[in-house]
PDB file of C-alpha atoms in Angstrom:
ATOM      1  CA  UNK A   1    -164.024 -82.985-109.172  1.00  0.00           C
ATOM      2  CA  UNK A   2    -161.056 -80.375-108.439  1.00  0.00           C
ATOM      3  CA  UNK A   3    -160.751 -77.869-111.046  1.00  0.00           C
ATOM      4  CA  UNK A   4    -157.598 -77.957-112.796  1.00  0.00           C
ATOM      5  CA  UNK A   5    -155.416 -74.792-114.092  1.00  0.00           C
ATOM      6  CA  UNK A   6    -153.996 -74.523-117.306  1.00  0.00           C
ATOM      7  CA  UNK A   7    -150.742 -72.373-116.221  1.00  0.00           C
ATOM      8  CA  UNK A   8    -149.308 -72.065-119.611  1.00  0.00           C
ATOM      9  CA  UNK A   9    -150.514 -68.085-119.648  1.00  0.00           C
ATOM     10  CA  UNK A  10    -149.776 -67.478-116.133  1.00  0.00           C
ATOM     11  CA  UNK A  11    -146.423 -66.308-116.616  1.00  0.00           C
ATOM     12  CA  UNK A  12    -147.244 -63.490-118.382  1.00  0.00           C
ATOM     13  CA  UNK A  13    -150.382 -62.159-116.279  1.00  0.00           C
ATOM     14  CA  UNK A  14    -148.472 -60.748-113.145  1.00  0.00           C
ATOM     15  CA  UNK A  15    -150.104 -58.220-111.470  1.00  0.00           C
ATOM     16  CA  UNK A  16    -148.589 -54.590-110.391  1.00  0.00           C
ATOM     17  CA  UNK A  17    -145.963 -54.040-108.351  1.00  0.00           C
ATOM     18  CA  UNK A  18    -147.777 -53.582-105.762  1.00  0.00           C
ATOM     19  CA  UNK A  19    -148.757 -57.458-104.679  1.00  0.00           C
ATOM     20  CA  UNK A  20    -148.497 -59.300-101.524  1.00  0.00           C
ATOM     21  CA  UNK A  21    -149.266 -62.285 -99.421  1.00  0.00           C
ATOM     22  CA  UNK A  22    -152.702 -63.718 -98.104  1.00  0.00           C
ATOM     23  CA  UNK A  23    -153.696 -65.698 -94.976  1.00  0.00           C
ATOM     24  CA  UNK A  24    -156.506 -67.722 -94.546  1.00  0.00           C
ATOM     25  CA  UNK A  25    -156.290 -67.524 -90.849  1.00  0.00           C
ATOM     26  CA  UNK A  26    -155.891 -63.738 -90.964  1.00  0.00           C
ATOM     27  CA  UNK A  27    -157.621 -61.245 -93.171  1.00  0.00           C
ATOM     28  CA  UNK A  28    -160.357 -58.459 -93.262  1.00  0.00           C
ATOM     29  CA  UNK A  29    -163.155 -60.399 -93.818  1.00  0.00           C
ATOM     30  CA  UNK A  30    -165.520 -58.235 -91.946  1.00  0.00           C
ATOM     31  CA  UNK A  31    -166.514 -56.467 -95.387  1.00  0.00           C
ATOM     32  CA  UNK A  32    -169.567 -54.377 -95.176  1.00  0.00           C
ATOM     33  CA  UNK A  33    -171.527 -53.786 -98.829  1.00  0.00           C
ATOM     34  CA  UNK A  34    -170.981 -50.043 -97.985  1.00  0.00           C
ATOM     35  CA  UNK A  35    -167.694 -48.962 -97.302  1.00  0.00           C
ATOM     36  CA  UNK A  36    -167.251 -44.862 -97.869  1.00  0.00           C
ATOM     37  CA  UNK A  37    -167.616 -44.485 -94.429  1.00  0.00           C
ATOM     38  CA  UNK A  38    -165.067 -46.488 -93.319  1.00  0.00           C
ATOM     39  CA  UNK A  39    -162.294 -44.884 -91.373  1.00  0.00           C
ATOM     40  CA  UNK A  40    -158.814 -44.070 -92.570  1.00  0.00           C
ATOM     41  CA  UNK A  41    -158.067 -46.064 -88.566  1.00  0.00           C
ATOM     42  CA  UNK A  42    -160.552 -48.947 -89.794  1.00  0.00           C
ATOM     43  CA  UNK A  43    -158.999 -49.540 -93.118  1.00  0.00           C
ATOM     44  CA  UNK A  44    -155.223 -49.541 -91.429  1.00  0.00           C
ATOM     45  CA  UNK A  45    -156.091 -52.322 -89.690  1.00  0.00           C
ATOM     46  CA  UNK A  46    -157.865 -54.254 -92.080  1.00  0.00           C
ATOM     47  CA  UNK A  47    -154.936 -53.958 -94.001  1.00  0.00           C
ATOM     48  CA  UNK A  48    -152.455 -55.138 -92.162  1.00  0.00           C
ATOM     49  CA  UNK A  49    -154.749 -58.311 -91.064  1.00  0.00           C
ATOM     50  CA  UNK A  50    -154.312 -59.107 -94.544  1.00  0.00           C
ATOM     51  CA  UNK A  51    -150.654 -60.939 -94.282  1.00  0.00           C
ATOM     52  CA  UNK A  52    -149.556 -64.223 -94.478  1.00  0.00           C
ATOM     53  CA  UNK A  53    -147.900 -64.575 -91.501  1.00  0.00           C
ATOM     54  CA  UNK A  54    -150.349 -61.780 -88.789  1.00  0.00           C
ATOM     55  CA  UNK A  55    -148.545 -61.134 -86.191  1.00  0.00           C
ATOM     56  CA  UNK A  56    -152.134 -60.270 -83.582  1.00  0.00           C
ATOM     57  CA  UNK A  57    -149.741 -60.486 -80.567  1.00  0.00           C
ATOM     58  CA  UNK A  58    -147.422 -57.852 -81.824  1.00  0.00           C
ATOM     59  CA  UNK A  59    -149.921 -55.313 -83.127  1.00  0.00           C
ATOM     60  CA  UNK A  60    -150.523 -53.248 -80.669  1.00  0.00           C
ATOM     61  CA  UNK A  61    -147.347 -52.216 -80.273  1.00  0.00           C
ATOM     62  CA  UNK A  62    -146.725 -51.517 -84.006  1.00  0.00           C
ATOM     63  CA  UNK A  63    -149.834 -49.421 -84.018  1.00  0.00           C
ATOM     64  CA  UNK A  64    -148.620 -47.949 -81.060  1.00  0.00           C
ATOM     65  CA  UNK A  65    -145.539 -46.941 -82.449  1.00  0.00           C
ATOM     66  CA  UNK A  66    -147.196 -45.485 -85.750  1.00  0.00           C
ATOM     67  CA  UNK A  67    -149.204 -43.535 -83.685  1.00  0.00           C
ATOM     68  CA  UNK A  68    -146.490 -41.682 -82.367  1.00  0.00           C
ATOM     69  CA  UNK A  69    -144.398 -40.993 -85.658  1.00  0.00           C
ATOM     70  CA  UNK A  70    -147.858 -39.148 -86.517  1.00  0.00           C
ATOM     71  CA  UNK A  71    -147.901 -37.083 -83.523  1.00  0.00           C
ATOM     72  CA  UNK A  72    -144.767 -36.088 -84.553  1.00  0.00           C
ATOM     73  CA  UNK A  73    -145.573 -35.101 -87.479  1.00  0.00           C
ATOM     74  CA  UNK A  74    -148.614 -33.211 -86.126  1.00  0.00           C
ATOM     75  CA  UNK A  75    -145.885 -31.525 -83.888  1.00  0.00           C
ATOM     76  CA  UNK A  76    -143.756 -30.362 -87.158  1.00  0.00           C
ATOM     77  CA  UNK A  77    -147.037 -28.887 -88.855  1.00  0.00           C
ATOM     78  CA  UNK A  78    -148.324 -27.188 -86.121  1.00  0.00           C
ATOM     79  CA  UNK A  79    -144.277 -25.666 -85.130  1.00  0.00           C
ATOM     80  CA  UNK A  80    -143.199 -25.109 -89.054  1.00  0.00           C
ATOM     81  CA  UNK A  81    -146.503 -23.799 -90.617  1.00  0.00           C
ATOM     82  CA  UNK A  82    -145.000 -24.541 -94.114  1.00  0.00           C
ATOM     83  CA  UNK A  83    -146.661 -27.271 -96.135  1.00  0.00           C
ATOM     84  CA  UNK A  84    -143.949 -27.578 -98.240  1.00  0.00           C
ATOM     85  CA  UNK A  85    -141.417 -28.187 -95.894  1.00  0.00           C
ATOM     86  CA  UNK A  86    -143.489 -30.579 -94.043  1.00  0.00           C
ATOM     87  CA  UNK A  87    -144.081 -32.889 -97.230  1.00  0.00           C
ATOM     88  CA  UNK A  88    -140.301 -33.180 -98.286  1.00  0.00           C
ATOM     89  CA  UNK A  89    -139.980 -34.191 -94.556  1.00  0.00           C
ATOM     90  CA  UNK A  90    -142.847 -36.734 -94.982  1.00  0.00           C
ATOM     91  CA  UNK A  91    -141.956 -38.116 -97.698  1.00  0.00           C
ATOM     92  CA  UNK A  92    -137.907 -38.377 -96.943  1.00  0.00           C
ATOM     93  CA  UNK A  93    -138.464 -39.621 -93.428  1.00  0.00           C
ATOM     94  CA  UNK A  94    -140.828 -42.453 -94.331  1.00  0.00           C
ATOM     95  CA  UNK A  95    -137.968 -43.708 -96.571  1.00  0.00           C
ATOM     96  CA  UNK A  96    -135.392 -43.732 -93.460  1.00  0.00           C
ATOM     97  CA  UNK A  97    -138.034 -45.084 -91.096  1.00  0.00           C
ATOM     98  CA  UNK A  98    -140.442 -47.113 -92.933  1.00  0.00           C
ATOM     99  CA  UNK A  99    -139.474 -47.973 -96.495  1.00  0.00           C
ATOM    100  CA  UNK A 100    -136.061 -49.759 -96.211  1.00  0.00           C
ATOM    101  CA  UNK A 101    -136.185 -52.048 -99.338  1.00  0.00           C
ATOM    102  CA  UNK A 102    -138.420 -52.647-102.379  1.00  0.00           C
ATOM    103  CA  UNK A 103    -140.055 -56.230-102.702  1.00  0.00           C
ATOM    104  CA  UNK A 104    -142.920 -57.336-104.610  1.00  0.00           C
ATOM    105  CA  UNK A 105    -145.897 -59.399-102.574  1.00  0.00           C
ATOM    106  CA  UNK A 106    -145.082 -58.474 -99.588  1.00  0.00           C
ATOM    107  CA  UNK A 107    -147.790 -57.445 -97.154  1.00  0.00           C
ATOM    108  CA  UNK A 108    -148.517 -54.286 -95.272  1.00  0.00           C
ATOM    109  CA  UNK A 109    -147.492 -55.644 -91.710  1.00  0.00           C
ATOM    110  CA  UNK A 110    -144.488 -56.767 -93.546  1.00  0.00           C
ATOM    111  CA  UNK A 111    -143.339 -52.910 -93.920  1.00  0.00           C
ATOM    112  CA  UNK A 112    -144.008 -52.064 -90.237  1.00  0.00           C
ATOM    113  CA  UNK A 113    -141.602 -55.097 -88.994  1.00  0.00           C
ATOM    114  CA  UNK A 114    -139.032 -55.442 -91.550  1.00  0.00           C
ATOM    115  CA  UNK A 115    -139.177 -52.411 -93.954  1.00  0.00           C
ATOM    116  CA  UNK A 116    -140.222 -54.558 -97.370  1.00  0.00           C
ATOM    117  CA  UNK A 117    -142.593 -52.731 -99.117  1.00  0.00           C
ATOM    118  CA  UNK A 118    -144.367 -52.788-102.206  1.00  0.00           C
ATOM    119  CA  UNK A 119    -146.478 -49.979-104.545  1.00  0.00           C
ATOM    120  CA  UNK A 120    -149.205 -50.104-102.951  1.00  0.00           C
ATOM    121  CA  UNK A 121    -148.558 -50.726 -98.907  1.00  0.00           C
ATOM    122  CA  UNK A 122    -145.908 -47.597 -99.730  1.00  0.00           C
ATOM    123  CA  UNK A 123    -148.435 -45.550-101.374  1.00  0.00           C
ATOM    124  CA  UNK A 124    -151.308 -46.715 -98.672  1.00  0.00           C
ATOM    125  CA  UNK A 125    -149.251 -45.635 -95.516  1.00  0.00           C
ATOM    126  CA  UNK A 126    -148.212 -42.277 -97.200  1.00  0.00           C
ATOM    127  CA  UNK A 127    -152.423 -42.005 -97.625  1.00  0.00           C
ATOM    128  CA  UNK A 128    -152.951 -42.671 -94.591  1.00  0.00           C
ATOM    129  CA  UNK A 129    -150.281 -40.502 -93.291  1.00  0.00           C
ATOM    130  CA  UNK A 130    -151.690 -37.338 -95.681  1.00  0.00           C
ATOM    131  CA  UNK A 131    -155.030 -38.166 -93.888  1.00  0.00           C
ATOM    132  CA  UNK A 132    -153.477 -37.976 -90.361  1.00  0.00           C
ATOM    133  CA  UNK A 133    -152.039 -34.413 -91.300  1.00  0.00           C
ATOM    134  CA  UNK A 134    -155.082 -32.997 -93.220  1.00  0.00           C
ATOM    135  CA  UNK A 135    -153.803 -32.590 -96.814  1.00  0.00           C
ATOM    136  CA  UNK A 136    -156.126 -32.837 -99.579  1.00  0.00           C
ATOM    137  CA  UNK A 137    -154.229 -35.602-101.541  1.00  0.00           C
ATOM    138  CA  UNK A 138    -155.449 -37.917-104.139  1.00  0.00           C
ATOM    139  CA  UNK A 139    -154.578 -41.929-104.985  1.00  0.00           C
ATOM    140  CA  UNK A 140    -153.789 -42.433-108.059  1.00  0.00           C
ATOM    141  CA  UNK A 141    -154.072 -45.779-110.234  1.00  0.00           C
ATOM    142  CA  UNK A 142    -153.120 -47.243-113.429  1.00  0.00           C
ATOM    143  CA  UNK A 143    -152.535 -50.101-115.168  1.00  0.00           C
ATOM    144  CA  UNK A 144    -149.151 -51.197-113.326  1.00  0.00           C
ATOM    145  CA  UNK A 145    -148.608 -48.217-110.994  1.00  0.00           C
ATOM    146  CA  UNK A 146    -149.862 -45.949-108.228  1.00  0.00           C
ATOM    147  CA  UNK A 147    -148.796 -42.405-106.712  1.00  0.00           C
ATOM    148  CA  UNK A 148    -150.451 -39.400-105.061  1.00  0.00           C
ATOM    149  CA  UNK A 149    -151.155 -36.276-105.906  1.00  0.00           C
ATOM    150  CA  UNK A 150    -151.502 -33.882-103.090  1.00  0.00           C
ATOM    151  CA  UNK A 151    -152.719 -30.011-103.214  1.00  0.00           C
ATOM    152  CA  UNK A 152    -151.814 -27.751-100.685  1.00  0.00           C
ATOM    153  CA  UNK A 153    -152.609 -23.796-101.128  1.00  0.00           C
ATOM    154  CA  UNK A 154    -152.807 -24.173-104.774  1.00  0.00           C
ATOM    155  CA  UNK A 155    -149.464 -25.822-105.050  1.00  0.00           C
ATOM    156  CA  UNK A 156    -149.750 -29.585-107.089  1.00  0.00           C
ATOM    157  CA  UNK A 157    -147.196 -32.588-105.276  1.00  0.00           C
ATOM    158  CA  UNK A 158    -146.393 -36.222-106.296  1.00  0.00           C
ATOM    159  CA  UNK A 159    -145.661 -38.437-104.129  1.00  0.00           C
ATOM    160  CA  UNK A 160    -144.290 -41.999-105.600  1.00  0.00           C
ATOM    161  CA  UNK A 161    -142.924 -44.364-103.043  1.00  0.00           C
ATOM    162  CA  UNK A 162    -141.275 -46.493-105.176  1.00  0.00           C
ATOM    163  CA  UNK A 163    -139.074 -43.361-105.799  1.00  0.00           C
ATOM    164  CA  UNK A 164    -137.055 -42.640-102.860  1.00  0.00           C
ATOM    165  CA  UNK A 165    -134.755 -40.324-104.744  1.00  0.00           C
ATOM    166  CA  UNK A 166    -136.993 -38.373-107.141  1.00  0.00           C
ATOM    167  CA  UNK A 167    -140.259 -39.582-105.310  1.00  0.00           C
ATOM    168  CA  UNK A 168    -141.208 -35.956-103.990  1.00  0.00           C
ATOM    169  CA  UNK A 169    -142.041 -33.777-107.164  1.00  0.00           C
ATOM    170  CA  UNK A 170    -143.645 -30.375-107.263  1.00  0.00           C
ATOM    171  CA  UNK A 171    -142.423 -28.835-110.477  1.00  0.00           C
ATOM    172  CA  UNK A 172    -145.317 -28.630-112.500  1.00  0.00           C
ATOM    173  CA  UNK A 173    -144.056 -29.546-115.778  1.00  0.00           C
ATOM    174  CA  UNK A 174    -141.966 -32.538-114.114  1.00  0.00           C
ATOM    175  CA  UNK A 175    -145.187 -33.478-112.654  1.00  0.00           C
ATOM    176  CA  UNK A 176    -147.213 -33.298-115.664  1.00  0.00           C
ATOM    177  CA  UNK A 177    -144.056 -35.837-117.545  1.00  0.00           C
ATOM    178  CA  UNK A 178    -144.325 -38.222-114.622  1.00  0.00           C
ATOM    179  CA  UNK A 179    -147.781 -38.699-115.371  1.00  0.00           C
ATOM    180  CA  UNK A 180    -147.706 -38.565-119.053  1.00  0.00           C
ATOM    181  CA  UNK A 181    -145.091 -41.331-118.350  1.00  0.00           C
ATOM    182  CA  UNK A 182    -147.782 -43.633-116.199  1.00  0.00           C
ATOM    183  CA  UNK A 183    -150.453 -43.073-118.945  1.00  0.00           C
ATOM    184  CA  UNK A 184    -148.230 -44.245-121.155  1.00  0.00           C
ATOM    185  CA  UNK A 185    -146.917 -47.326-119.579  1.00  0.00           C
ATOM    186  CA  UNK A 186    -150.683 -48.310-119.892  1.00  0.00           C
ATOM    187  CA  UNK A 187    -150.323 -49.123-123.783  1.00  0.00           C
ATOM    188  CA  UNK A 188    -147.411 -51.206-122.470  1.00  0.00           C
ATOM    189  CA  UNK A 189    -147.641 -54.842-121.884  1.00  0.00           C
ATOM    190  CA  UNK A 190    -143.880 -55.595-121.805  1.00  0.00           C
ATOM    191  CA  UNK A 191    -143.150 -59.286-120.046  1.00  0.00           C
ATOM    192  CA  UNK A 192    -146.841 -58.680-118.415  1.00  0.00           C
ATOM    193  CA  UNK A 193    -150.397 -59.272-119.318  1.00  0.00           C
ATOM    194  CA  UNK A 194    -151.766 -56.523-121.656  1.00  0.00           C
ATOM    195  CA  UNK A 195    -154.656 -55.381-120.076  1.00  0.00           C
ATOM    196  CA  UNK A 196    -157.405 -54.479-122.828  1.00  0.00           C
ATOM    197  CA  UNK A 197    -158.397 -51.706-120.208  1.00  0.00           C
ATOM    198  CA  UNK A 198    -157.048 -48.501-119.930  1.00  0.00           C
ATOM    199  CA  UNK A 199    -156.908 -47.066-116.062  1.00  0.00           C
ATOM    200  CA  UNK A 200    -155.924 -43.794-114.970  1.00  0.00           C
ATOM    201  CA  UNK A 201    -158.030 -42.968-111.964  1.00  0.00           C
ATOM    202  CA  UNK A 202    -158.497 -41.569-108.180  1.00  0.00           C
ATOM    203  CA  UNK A 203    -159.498 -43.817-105.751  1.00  0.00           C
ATOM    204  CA  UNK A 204    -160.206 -44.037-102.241  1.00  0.00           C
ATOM    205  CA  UNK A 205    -158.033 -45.741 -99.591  1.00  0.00           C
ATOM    206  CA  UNK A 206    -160.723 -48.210 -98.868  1.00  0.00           C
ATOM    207  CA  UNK A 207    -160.292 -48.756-102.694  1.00  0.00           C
ATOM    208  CA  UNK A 208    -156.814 -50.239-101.821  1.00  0.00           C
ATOM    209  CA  UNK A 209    -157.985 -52.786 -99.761  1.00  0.00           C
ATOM    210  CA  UNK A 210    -159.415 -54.591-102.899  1.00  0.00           C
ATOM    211  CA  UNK A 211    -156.461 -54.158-104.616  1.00  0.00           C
ATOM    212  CA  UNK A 212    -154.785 -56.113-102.198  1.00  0.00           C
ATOM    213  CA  UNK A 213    -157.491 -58.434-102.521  1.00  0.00           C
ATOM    214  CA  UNK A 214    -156.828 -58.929-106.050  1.00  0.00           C
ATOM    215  CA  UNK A 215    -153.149 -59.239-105.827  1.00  0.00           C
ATOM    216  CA  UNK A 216    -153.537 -61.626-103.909  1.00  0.00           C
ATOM    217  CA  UNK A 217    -156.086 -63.588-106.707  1.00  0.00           C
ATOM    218  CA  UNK A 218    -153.340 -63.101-108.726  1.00  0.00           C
ATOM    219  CA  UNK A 219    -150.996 -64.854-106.630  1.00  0.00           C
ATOM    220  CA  UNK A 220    -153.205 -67.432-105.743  1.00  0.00           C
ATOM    221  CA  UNK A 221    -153.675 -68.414-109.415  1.00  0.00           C
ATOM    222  CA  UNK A 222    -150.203 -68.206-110.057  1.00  0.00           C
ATOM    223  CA  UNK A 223    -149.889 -71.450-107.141  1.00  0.00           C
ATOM    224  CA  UNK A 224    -152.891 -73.463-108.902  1.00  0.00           C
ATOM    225  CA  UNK A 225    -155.015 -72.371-105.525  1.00  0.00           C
ATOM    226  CA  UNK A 226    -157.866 -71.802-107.721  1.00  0.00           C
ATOM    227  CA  UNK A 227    -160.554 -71.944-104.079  1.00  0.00           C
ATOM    228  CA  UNK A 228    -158.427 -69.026-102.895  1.00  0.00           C
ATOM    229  CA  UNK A 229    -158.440 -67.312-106.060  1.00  0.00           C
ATOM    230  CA  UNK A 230    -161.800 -67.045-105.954  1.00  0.00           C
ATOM    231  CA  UNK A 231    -162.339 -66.076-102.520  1.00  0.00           C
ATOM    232  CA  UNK A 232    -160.197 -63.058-102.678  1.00  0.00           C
ATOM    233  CA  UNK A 233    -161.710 -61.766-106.232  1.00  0.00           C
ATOM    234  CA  UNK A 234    -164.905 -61.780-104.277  1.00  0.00           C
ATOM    235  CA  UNK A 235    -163.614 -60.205-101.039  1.00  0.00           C
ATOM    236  CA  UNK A 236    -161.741 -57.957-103.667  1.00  0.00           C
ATOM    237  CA  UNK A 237    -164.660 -57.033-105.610  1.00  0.00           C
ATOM    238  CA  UNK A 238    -166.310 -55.845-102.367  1.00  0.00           C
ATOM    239  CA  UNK A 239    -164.311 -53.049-102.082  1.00  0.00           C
ATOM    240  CA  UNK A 240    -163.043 -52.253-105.671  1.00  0.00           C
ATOM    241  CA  UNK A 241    -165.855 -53.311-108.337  1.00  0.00           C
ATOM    242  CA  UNK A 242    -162.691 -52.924-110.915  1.00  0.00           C
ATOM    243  CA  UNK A 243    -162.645 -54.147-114.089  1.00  0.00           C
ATOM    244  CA  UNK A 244    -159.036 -56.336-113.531  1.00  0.00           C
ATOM    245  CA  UNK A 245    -161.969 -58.661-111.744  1.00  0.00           C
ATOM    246  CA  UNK A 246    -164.199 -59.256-114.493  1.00  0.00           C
ATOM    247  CA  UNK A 247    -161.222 -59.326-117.048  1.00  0.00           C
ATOM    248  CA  UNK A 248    -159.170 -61.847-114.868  1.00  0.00           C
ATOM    249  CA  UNK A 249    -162.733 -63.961-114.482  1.00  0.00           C
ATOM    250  CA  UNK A 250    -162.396 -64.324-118.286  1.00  0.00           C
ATOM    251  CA  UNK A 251    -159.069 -65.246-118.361  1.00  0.00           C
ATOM    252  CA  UNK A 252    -159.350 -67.741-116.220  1.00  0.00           C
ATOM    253  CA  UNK A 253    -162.239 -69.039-117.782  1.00  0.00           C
ATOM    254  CA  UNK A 254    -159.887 -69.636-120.847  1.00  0.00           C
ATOM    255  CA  UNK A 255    -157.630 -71.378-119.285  1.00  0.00           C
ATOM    256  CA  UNK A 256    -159.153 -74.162-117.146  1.00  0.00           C
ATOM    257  CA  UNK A 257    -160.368 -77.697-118.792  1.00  0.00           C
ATOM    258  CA  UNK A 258    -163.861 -77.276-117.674  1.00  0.00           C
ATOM    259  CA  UNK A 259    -165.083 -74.175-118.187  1.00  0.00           C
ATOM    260  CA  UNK A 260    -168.604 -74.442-117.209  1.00  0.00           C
ATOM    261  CA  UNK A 261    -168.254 -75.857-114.059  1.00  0.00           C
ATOM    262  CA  UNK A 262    -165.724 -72.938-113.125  1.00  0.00           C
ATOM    263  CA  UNK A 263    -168.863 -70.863-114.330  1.00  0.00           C
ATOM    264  CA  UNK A 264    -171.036 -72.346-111.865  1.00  0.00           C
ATOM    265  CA  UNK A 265    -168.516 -72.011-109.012  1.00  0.00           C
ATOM    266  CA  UNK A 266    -168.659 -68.205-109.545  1.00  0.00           C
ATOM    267  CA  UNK A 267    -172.081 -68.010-109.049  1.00  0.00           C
ATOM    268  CA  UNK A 268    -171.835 -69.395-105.911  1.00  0.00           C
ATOM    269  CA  UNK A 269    -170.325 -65.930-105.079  1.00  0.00           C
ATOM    270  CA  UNK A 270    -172.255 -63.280-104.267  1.00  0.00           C
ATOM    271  CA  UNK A 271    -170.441 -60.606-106.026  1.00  0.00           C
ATOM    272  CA  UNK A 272    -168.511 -62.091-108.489  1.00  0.00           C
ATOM    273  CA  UNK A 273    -171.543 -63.431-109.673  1.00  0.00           C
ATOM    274  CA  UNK A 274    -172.813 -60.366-110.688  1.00  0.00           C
ATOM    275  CA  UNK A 275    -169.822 -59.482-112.906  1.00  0.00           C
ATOM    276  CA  UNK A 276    -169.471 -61.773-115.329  1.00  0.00           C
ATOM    277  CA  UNK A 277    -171.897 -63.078-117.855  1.00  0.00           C
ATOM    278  CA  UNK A 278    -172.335 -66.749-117.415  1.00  0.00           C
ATOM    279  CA  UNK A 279    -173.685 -68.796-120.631  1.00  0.00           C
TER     280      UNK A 279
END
């Protein structure tokens, strides 16, 4: 028997800005149970397997490529010797080279090869970037949004990619209403699902690999692909035990015919399993 969605709440549970496409025949499904060690080189690549269209054959050369806009940026720190000047050029030139044009659910590989970009593949290759250089930077999540706060000799920066005007901040009070203004947005379910959680956090970058993961549910659901749904909340919930999982289990619960065989599919998972409470 196939499971069959209820969509008539679907509409208004649409994830974060920050979505994008899945593949079956391409995605980072070599998921270890322990991930802090993974490498800021490790998770790049995972991340851009996750597309729906990977492009293997061209990705060495896009690697290639990224690899030397970061030696040029190495190049500017070690020249310049000014932090400050070498974040406004970070964050300014990724815009010209990188981030040509906001659109949701669109993947990571999707930025390198035709400059679509979303929340969270902008805020990822700015991490990843910050990394590169040596900053001490932090990701920061919400309930619909993501930006990075970076300290550099006692000196507080946002970064918000979604911003390419106003993105780079380092006023402290401007900084302090940017954030107030996140927070805020939290309380704010607008045309979206209110979430009955309230996230502000820091979180790794292999953190943002299961956000992708879950976007990705999300999307899944949203196309009545309830098999894929449930393959990236578990693939998700490998690298982000978040509570959008356990919430979006219940929801989903609520909305299909037979609940309690949907219950018994999850425990065929082996980590989704162990989030929700099955009666």
């Amino acid at each position: 028997m196939v499971l069959r969605v209820t969509m008539k709440i679907l509409k208004f549970f649409v994830i974060i800005s920050f979505s994008l496409s899945f593949s079956w025949n391409g995605h980072a499904n070599s998921v270890l149970k322990e991930t802090k060690n993974y490498s800021s080189d490790h998770v790049f690549t995972l991340l851009l397997n996750i597309s729906e269209q990977p492009n293997f054959k061209e990705r060495g050369i896009l690697k290639a490529e990224y690899r030397e806009f970061v030696e040029e940026l190495k190049d500017k720190k070690a020249k310049w010797n000014d932090d400050h000047r070498l974040l406004e050029h970070l964050f300014y030139k990724v815009h010209r080279k990188y981030l040509k044009r906001y659109v949701p659910y669109k993947s990571f590989q999707d930025l390198f090869e035709s400059g679509t970009y979303g929340c969270l593949t902008g805020t990822a290759l700015y991490a990843f970037l910050l990394e590169e250089l040596g900053f001490e930077y932090e990701i920061i999540e919400t309930n619909y949004h993501m930006f990075l706060l970076v300290n550099s000799n006692g000196r507080k920066y946002l970064l918000e990619s979604t911003d390419s005007f106003e993105g780079f901040e380092y006023a402290p009070d401007r900084i302090e209403a940017r954030i107030a203004d996140a927070y805020k947005k939290n309380k704010i379910g607008g045309e979206h699902h209110t979430f009955s959680y309230d996230i502000y956090r820091s979180i790794s970058y292999t953190e943002l690999i299961g956000l992708q993961y879950y976007n990705t549910a999300i999307n899944a659901f949203n196309e009545g692909n309830l098999k894929m749904t449930l393959y990236c909340l578990n693939e998700a919930s490998k690298f982000n035990k978040s509570e959008r999982i356990q919430e979006f289990l219940e929801l989903m619960l609520d909305s299909v015919d037979n609940a309690s065989r949907l219950e018994k599919v999850i425990l065929n998972f082996d980590e989704l399993s162990t989030l929700i409470a099955v009666n």
